[in-house]
mmCIF file of C-alpha atoms in Angstrom:
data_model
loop_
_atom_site.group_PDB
_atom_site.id
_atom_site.type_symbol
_atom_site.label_atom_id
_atom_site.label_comp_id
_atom_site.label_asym_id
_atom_site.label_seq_id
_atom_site.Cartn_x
_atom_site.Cartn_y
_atom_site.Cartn_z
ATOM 1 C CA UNK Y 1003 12.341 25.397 1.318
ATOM 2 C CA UNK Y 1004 13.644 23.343 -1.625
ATOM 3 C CA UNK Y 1005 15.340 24.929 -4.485
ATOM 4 C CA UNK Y 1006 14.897 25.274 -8.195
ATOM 5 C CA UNK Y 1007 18.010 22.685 -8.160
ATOM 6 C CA UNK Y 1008 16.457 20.917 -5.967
ATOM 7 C CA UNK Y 1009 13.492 20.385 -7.612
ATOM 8 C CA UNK Y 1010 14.773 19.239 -10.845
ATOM 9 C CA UNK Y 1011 17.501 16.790 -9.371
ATOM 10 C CA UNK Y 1012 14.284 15.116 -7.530
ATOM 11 C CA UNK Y 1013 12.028 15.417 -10.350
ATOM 12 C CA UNK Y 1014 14.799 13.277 -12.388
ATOM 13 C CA UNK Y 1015 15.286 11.116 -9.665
ATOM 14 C CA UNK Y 1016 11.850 10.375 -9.448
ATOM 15 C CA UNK Y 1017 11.879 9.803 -13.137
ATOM 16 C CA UNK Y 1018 14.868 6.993 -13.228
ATOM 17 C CA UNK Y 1019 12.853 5.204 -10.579
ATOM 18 C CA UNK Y 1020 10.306 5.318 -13.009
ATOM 19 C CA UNK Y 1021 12.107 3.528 -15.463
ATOM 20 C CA UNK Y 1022 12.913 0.595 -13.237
ATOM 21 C CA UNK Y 1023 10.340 -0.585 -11.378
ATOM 22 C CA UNK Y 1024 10.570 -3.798 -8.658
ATOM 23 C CA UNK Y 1025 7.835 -5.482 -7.327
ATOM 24 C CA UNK Y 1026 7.006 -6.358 -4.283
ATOM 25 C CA UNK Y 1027 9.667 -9.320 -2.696
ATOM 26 C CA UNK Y 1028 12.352 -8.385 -5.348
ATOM 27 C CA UNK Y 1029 12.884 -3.964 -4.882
ATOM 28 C CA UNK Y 1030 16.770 -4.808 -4.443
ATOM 29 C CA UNK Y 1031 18.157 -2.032 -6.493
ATOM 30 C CA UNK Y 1032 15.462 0.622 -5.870
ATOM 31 C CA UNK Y 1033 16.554 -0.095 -2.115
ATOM 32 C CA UNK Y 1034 20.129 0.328 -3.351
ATOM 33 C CA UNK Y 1035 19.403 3.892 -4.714
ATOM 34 C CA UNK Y 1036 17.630 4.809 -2.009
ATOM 35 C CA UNK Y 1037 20.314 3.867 0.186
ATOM 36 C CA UNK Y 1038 23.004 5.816 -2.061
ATOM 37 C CA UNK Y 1039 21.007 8.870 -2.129
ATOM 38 C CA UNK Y 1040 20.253 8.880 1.913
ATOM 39 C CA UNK Y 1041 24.174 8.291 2.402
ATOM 40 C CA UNK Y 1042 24.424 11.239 -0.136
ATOM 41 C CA UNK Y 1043 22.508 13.732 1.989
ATOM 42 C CA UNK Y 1044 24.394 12.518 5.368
ATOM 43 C CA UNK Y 1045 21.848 10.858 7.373
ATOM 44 C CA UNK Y 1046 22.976 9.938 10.962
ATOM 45 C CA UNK Y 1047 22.327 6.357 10.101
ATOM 46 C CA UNK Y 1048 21.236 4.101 7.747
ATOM 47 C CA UNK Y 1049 19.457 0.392 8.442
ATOM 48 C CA UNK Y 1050 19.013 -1.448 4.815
ATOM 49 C CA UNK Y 1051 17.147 -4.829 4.684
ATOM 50 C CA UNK Y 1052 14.351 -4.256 6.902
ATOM 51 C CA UNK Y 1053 12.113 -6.708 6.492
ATOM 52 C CA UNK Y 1054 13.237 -7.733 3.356
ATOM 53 C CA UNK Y 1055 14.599 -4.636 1.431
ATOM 54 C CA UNK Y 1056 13.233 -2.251 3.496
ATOM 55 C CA UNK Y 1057 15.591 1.157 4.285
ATOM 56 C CA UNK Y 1058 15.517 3.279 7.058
ATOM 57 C CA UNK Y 1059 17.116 6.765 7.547
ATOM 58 C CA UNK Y 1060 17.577 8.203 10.936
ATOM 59 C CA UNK Y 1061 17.851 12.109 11.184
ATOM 60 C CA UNK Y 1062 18.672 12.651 15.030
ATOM 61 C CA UNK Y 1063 18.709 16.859 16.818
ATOM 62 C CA UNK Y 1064 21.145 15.005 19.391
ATOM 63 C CA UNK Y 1065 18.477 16.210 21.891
ATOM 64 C CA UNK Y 1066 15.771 13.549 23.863
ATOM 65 C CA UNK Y 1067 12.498 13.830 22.303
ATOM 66 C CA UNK Y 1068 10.439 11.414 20.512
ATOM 67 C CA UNK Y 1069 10.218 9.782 17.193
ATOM 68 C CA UNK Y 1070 8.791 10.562 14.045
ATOM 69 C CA UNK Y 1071 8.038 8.385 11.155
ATOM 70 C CA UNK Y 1072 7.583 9.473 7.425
ATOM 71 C CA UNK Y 1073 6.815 6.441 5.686
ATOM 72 C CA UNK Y 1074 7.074 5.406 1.698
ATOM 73 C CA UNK Y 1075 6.864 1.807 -0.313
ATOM 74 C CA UNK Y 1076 9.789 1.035 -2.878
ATOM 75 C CA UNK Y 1077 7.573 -1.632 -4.739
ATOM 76 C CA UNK Y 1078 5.643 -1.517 -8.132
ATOM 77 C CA UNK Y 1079 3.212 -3.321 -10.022
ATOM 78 C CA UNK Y 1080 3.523 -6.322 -12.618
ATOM 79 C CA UNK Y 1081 1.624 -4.445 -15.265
ATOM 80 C CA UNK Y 1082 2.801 -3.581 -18.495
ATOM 81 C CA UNK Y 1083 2.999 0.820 -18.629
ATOM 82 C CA UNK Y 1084 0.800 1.739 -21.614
ATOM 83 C CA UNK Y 1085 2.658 5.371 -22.142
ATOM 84 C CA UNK Y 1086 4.847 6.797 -24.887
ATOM 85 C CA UNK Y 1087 6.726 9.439 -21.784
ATOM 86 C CA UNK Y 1088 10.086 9.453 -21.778
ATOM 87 C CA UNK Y 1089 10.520 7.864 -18.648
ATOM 88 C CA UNK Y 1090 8.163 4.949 -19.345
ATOM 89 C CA UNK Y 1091 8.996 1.691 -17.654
ATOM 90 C CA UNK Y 1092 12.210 -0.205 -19.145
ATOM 91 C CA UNK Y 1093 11.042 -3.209 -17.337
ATOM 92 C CA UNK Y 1094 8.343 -5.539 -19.746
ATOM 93 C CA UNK Y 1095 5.243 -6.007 -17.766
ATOM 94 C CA UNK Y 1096 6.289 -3.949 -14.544
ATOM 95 C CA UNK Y 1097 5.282 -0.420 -13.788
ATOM 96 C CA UNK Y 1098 5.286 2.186 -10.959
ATOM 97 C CA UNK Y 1099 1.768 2.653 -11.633
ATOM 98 C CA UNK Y 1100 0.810 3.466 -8.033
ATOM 99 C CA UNK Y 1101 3.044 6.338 -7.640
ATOM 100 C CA UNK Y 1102 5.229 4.813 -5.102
ATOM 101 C CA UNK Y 1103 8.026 6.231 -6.802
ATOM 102 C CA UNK Y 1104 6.919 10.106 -6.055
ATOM 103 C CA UNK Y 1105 6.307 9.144 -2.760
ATOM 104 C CA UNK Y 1106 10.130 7.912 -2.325
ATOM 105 C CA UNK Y 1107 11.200 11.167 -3.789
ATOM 106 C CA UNK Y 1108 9.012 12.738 -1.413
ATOM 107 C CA UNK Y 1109 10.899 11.389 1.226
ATOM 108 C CA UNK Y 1110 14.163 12.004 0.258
ATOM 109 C CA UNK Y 1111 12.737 16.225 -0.305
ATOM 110 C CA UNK Y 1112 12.127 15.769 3.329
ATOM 111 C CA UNK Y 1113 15.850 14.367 3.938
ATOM 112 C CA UNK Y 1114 17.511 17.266 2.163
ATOM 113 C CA UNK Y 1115 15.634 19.845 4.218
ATOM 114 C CA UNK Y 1116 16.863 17.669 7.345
ATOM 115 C CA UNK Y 1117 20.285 17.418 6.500
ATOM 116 C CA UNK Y 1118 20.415 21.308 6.213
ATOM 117 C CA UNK Y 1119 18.838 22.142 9.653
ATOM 118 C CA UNK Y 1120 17.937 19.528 11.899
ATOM 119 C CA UNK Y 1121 14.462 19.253 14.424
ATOM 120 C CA UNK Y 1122 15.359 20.888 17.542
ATOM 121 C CA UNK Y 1123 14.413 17.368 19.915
ATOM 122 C CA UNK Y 1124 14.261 13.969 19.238
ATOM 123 C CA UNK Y 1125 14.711 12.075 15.864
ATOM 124 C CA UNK Y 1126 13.139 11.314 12.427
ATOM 125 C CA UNK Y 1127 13.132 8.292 10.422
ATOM 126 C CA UNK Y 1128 12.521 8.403 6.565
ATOM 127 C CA UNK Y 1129 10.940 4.806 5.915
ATOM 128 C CA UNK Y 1130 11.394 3.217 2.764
ATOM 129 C CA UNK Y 1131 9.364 -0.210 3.222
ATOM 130 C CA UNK Y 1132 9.058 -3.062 0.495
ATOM 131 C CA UNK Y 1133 6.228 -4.978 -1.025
ATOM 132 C CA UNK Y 1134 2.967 -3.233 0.400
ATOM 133 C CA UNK Y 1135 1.267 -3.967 -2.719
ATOM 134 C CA UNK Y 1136 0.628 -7.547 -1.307
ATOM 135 C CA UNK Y 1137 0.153 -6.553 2.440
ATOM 136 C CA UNK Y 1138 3.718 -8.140 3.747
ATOM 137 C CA UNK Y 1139 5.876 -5.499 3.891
ATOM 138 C CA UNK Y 1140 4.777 -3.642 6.857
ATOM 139 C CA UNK Y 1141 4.358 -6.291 9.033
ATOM 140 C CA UNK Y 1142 7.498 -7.612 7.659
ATOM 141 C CA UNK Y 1143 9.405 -4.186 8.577
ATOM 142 C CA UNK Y 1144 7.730 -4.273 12.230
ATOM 143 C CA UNK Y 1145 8.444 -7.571 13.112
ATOM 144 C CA UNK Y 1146 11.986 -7.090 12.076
ATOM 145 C CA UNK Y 1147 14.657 -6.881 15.290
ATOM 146 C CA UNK Y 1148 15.841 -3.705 13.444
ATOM 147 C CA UNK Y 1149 12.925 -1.786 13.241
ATOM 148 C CA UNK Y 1150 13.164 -2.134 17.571
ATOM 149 C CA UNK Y 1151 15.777 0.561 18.047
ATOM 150 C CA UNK Y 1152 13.560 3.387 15.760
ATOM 151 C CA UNK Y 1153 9.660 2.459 16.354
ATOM 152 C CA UNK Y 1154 8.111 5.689 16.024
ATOM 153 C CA UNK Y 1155 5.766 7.639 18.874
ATOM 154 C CA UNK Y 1156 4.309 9.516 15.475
ATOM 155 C CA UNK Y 1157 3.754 7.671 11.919
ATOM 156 C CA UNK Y 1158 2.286 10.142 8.869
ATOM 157 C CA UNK Y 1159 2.476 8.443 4.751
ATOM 158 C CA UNK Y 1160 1.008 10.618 1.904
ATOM 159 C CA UNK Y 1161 -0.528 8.755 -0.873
ATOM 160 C CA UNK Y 1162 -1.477 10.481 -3.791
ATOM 161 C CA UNK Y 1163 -5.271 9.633 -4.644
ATOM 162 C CA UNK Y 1164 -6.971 10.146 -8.564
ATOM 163 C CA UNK Y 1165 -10.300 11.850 -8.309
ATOM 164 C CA UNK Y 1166 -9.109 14.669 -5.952
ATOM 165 C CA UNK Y 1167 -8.187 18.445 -6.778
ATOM 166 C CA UNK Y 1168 -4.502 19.279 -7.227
ATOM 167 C CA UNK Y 1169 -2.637 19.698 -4.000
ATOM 168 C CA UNK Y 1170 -5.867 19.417 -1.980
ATOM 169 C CA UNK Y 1171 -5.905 16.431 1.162
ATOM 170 C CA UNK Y 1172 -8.083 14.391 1.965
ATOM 171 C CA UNK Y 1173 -8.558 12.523 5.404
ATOM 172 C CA UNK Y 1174 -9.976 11.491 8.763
ATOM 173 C CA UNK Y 1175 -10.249 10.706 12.114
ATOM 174 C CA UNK Y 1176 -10.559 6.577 12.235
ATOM 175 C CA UNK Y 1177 -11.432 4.459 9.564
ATOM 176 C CA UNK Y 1178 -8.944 5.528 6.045
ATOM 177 C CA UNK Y 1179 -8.398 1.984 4.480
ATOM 178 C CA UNK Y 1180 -10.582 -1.310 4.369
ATOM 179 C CA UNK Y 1181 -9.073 -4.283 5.650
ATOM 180 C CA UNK Y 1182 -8.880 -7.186 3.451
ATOM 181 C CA UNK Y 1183 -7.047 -10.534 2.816
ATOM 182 C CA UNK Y 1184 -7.391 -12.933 -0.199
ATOM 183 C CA UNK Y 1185 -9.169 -16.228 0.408
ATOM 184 C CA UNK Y 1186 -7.573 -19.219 -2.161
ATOM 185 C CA UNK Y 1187 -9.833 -21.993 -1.766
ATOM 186 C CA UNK Y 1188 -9.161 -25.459 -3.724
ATOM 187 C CA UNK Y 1189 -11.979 -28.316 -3.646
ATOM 188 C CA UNK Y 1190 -10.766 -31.579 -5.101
ATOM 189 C CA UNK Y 1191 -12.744 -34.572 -6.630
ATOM 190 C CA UNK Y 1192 -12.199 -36.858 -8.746
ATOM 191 C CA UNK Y 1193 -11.924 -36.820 -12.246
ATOM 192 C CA UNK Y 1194 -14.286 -38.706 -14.846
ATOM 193 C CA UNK Y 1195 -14.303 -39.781 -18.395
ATOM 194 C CA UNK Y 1196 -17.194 -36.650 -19.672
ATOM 195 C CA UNK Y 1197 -19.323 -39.959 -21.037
ATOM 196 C CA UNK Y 1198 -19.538 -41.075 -17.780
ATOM 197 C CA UNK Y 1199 -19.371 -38.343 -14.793
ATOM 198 C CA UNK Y 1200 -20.654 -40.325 -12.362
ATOM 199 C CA UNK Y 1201 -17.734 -42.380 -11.752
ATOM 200 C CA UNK Y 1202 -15.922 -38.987 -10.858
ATOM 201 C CA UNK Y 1203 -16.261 -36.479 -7.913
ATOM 202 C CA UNK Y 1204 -17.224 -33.225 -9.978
ATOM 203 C CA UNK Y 1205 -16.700 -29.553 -8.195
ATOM 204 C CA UNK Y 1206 -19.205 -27.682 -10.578
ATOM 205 C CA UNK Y 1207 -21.876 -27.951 -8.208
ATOM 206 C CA UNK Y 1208 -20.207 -26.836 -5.709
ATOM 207 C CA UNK Y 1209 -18.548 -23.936 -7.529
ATOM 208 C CA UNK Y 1210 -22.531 -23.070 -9.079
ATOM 209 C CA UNK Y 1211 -23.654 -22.726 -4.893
ATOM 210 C CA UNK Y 1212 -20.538 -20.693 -3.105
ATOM 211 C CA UNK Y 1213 -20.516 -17.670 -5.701
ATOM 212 C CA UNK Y 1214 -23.799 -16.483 -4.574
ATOM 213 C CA UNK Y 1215 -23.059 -17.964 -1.093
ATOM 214 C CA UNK Y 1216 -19.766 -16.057 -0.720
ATOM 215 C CA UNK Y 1217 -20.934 -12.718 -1.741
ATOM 216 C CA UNK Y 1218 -23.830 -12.694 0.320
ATOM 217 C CA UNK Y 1219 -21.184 -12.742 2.630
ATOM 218 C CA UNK Y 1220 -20.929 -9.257 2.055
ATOM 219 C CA UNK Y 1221 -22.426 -6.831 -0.074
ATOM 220 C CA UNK Y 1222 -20.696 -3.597 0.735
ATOM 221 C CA UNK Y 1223 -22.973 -0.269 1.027
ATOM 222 C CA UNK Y 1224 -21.343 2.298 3.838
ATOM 223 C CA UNK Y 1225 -17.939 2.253 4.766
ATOM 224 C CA UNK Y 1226 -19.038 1.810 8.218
ATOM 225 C CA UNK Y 1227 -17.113 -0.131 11.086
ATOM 226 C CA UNK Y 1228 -19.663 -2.845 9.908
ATOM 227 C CA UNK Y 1229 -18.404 -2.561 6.052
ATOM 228 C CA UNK Y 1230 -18.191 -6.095 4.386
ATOM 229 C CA UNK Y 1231 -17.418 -7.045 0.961
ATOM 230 C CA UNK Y 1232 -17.081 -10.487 -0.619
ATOM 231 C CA UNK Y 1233 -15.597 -10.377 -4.053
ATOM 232 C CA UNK Y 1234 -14.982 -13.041 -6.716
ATOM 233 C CA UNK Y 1235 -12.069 -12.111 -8.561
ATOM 234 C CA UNK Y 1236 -11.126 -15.684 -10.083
ATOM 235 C CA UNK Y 1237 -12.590 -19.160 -10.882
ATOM 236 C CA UNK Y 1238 -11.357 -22.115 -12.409
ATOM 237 C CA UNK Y 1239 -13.062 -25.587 -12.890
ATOM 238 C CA UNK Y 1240 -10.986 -28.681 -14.213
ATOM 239 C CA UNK Y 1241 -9.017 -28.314 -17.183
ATOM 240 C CA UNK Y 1242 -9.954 -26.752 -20.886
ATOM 241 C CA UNK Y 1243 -11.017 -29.848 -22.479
ATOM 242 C CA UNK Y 1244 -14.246 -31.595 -23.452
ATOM 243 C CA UNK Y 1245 -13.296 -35.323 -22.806
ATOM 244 C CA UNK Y 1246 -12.953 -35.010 -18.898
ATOM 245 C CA UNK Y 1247 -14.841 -34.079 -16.002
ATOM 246 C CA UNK Y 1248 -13.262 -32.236 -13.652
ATOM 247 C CA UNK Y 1249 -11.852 -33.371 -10.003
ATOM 248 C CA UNK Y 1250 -10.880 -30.118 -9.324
ATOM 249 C CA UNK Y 1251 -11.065 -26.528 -8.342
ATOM 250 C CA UNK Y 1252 -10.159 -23.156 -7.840
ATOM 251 C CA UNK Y 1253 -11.319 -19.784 -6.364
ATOM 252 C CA UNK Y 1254 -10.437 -16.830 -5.090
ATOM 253 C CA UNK Y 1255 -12.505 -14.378 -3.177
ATOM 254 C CA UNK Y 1256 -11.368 -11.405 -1.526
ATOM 255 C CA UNK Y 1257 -12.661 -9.957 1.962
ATOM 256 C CA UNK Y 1258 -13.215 -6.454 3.321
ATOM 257 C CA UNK Y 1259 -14.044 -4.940 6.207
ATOM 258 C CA UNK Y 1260 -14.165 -1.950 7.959
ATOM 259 C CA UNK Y 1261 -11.971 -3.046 11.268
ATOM 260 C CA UNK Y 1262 -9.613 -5.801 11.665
ATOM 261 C CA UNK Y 1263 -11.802 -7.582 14.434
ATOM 262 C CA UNK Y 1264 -14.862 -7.566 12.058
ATOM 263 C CA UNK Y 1265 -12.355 -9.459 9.750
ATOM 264 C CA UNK Y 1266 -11.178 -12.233 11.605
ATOM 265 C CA UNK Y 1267 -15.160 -12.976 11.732
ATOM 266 C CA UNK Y 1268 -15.924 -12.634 8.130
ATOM 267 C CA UNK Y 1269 -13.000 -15.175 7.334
ATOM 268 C CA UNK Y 1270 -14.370 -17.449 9.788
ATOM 269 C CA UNK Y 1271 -17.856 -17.398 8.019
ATOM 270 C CA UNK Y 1272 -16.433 -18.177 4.920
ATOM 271 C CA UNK Y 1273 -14.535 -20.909 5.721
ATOM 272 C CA UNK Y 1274 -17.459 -22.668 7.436
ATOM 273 C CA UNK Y 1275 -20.016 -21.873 4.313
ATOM 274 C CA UNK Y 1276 -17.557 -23.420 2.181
ATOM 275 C CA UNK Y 1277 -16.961 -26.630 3.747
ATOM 276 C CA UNK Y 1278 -20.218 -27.215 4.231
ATOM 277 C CA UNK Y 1279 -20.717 -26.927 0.498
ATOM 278 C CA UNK Y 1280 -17.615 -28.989 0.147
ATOM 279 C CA UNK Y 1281 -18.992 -31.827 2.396
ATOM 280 C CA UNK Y 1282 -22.399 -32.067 0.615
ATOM 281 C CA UNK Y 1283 -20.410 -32.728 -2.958
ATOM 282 C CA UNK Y 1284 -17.859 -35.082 -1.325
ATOM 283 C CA UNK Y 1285 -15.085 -32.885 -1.923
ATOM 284 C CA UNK Y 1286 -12.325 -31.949 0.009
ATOM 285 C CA UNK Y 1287 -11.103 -28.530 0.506
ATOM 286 C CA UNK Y 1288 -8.110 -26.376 1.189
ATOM 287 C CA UNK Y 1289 -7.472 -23.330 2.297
ATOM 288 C CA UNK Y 1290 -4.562 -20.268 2.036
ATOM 289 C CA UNK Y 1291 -4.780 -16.897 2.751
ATOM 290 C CA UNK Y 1292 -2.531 -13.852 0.358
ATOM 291 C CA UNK Y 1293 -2.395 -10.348 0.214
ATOM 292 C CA UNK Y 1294 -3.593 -9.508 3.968
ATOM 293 C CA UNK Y 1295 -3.896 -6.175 4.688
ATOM 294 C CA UNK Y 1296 -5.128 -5.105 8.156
ATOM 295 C CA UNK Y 1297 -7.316 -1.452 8.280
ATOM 296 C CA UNK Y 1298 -5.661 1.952 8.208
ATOM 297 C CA UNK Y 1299 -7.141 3.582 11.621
ATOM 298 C CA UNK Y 1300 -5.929 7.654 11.769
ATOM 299 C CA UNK Y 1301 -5.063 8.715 15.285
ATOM 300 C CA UNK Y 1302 -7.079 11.678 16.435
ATOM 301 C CA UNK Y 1303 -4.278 13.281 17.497
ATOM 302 C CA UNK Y 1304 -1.888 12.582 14.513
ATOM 303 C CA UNK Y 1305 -5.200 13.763 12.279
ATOM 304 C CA UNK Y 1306 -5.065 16.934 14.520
ATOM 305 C CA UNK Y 1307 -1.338 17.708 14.181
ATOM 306 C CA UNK Y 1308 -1.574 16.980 9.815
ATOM 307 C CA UNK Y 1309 -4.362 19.269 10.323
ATOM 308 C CA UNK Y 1310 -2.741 22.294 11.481
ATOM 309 C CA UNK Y 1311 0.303 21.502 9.443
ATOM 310 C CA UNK Y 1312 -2.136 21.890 6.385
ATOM 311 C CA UNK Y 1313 -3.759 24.599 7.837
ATOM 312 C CA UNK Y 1314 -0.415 27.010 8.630
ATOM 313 C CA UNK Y 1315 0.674 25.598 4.949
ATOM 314 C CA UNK Y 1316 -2.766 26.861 2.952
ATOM 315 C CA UNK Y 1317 -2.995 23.094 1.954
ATOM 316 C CA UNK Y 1318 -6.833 22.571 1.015
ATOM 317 C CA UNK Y 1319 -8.025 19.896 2.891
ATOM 318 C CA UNK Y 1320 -11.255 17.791 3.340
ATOM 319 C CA UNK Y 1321 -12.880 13.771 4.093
ATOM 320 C CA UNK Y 1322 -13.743 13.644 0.106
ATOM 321 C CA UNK Y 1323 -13.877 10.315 -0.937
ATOM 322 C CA UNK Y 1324 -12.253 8.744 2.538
ATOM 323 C CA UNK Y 1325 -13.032 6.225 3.916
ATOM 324 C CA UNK Y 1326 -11.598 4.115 1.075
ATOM 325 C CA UNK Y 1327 -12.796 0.472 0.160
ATOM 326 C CA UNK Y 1328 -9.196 0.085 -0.999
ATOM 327 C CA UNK Y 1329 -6.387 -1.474 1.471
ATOM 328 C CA UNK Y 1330 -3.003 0.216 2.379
ATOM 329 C CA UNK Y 1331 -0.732 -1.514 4.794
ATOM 330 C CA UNK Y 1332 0.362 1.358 6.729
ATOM 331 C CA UNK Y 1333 -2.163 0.965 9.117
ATOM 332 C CA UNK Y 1334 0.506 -1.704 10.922
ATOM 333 C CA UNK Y 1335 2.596 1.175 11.642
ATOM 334 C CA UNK Y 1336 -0.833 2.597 13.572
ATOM 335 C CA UNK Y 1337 -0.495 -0.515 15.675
ATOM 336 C CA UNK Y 1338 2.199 1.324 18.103
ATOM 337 C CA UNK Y 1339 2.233 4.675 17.072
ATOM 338 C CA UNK Y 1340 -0.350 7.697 16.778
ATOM 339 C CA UNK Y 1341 -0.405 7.613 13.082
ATOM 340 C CA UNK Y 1342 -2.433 9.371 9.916
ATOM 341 C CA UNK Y 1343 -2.488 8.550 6.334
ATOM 342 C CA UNK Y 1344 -2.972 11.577 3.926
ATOM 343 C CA UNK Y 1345 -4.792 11.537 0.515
ATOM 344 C CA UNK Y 1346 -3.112 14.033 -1.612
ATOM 345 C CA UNK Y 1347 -4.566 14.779 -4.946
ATOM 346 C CA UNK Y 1348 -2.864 15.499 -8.474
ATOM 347 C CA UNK Y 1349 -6.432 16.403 -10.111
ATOM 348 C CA UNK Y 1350 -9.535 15.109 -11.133
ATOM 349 C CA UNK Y 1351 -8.039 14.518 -14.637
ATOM 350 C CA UNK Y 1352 -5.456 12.045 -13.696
ATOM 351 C CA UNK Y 1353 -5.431 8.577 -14.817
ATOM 352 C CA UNK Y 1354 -6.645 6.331 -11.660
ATOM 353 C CA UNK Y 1355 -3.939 4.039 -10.007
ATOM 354 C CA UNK Y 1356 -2.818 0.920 -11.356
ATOM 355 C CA UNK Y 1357 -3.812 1.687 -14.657
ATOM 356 C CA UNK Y 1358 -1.193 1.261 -17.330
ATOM 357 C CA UNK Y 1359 -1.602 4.978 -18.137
ATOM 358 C CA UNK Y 1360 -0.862 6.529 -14.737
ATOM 359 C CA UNK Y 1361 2.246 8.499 -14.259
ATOM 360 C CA UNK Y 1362 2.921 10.365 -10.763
ATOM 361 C CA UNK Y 1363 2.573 14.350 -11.438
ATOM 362 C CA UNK Y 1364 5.979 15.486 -10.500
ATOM 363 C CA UNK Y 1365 4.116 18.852 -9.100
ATOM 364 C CA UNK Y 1366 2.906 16.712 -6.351
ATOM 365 C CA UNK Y 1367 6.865 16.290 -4.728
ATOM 366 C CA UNK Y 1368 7.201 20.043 -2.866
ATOM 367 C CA UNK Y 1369 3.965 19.967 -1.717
ATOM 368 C CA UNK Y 1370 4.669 16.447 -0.153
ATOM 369 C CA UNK Y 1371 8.336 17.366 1.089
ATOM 370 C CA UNK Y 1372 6.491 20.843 2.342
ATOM 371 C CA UNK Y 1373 3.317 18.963 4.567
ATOM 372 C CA UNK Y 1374 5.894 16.358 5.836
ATOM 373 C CA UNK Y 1375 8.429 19.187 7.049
ATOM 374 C CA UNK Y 1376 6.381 21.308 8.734
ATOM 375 C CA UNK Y 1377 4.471 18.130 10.405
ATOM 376 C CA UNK Y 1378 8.158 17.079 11.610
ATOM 377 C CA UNK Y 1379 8.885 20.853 13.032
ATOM 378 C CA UNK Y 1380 5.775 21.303 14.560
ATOM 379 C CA UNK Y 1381 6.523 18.093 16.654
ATOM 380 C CA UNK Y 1382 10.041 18.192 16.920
ATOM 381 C CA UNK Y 1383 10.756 21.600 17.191
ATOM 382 C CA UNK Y 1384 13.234 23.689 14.564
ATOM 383 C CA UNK Y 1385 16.841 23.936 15.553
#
């Protein structure tokens, strides 16, 4: 169990994270602390710069046995904290709005417990991965020649979820987290004196037909494996002036689904509605893709062993509000391990992630350290 010392060293800890937030690409000195405090607690070893600033501890019982994986992001958001806290952001227009900074404290509970009796067989790795708030840092981590000598048999994550009761869980066998990916499409013209527009190539049509087009793509309803949702989230057309017609523009639409297969299809779609479009204006069009996230699938059996963990623990826990149109990019640790995200909540009353209100409840951390521990023991044995 943790200690009253314990508890308040990782409740400030958690705090002066708090105060510096990195986004995602650029957590270099949250990866440094991290680092610091995992050398601090005597970890068997220590891999920095996975996958960009990714960190990796490695707890080993010196004993054969599989591998464990407790994962947790370093990154934060580039939104400007709207609270008057003490340990309000330091950092203008970046926050740790998400609560990825209780989850790294989290982690680092579960390192202290580790360092003072090891699991009886096999090994666990506390991973500290960068930038999943735009989908690249898990894939960035796996892909990485590092990550080789730890990939897990067993991946669990806790993310704390708004809208739940305090220190209740909530999650599932299969579908957790939507997939989704940004689609960036550009159609260029050619510009026009605004007396004349028909010496130009204009986009407007073009722009008027794929908004309905695109979202009747997808209109959402049940978060079924047949889930799709198109959504425009920005628009431009040619530049803020009244003199010239525009040659040019911009979109952005972002697509969901409820598996990764039914995404690769949906993408597909909407590439071929829009240069049809294109083609009937004259326009040409480009395409990029950001922020892909594939879908969070829970293992049966992982679900089965967070379960009992909860279970022997007195944890409440439930499938409220999961499966969750919202994308996580844990699920690419899923891809080679039996893994299971877990939804813990801090209480209906909390403010709801990424707004600029949101602070992680600090009560959260033992129960966190607590699920993940007995989760490792009951795998791994206690020593």
């Amino acid at each position: 169990m943790l200690t009253n010392s314990d508890l308040v060293e990782l409740t400030e800890f958690r705090r002066e994270l708090h105060r510096w937030p990195e986004i995602s690409g650029e957590e270099a000195e949250t990866a440094t602390r991290i680092a610091a405090a995992l050398r601090a607690l005597g970890a068997d070893r220590i891999l920095t710069g996975l996958g960009g600033h990714g960190v990796a501890a490695v707890f080993e019982s010196g004993e054969p046995g599989e591998t464990v994986l407790f994962r947790a992001e370093l990154d934060a958001l580039p939104i400007e904290e709207l609270t008057e806290l003490p340990w309000t952001s330091r950092v203008p227009g970046k926050g740790h709005l998400c609560g990825h900074d209780g989850h790294m404290t989290m982690l680092l509970g579960l390192g202290r417990l580790l360092s003072r009796r090891p699991v009886a067989r096999g090994r666990v790795v506390l991973m500290f991965q960068p930038a999943e708030e735009d989908g690249s840092g898990a894939r960035a981590v796996v892909a990485d020649p590092g990550f080789a000598g730890i990939a897990p048999d067993w991946a669990f994550a806790i993310h704390n979820e708004p809208g739940r009761p305090f220190g209740s869980v909530s999650t599932r066998i299969g579908l957790i987290n939507c997939a989704s990916r940004g689609l960036e499409i550009r159609l260029t013209g050619k510009t026009a004196h605004a007396a004349d527009p028909e010496d130009g190539v204009s986009p407007a049509r073009a722009v008027a037909a794929l908004i309905p087009a695109l979202e009747a793509l997808g209109r959402g309803g049940a978060l079924e494996a047949e889930f799709r949702l198109v959504t425009l989230t920005h628009v431009r057309i040619g530049e803020a002036t009244f003199g010239i017609a525009p040659g040019e523009a911009v979109l952005h639409a972002t697509l969901r689904t409820g598996e990764d297969a039914g995404m690769a299809a949906l993408e597909t779609e909407a590439r071929a509605r829009v240069s049809r479009i294109a083609a009937a204006e004259g326009l040409e069009v480009e395409f990029a893709l950001q922020d892909v996230f594939a879908a969070s699938i829970n293992d049966a059996e992982a679900t089965a062993v967070a379960r009992a963990a909860m279970d022997a623990l007195g944890i409440p826990h439930g499938e409220e509000g999961v499966p969750m149109r919202a994308s996580e990019d844990f699920g690419v640790f899923g891809r080679g391990a039996k893994a299971a995200m877990l939804c813990l909540g801090p209480g209906e009353g909390s403010a709801a992630l990424h707004n600029p209100d949101y602070d992680f409840d600090d009560g959260l951390i033992p129960i966190g350290v607590e699920l993940f521990e007995r989760i490792a023991r009951d795998l791994l044995g206690r020593a």
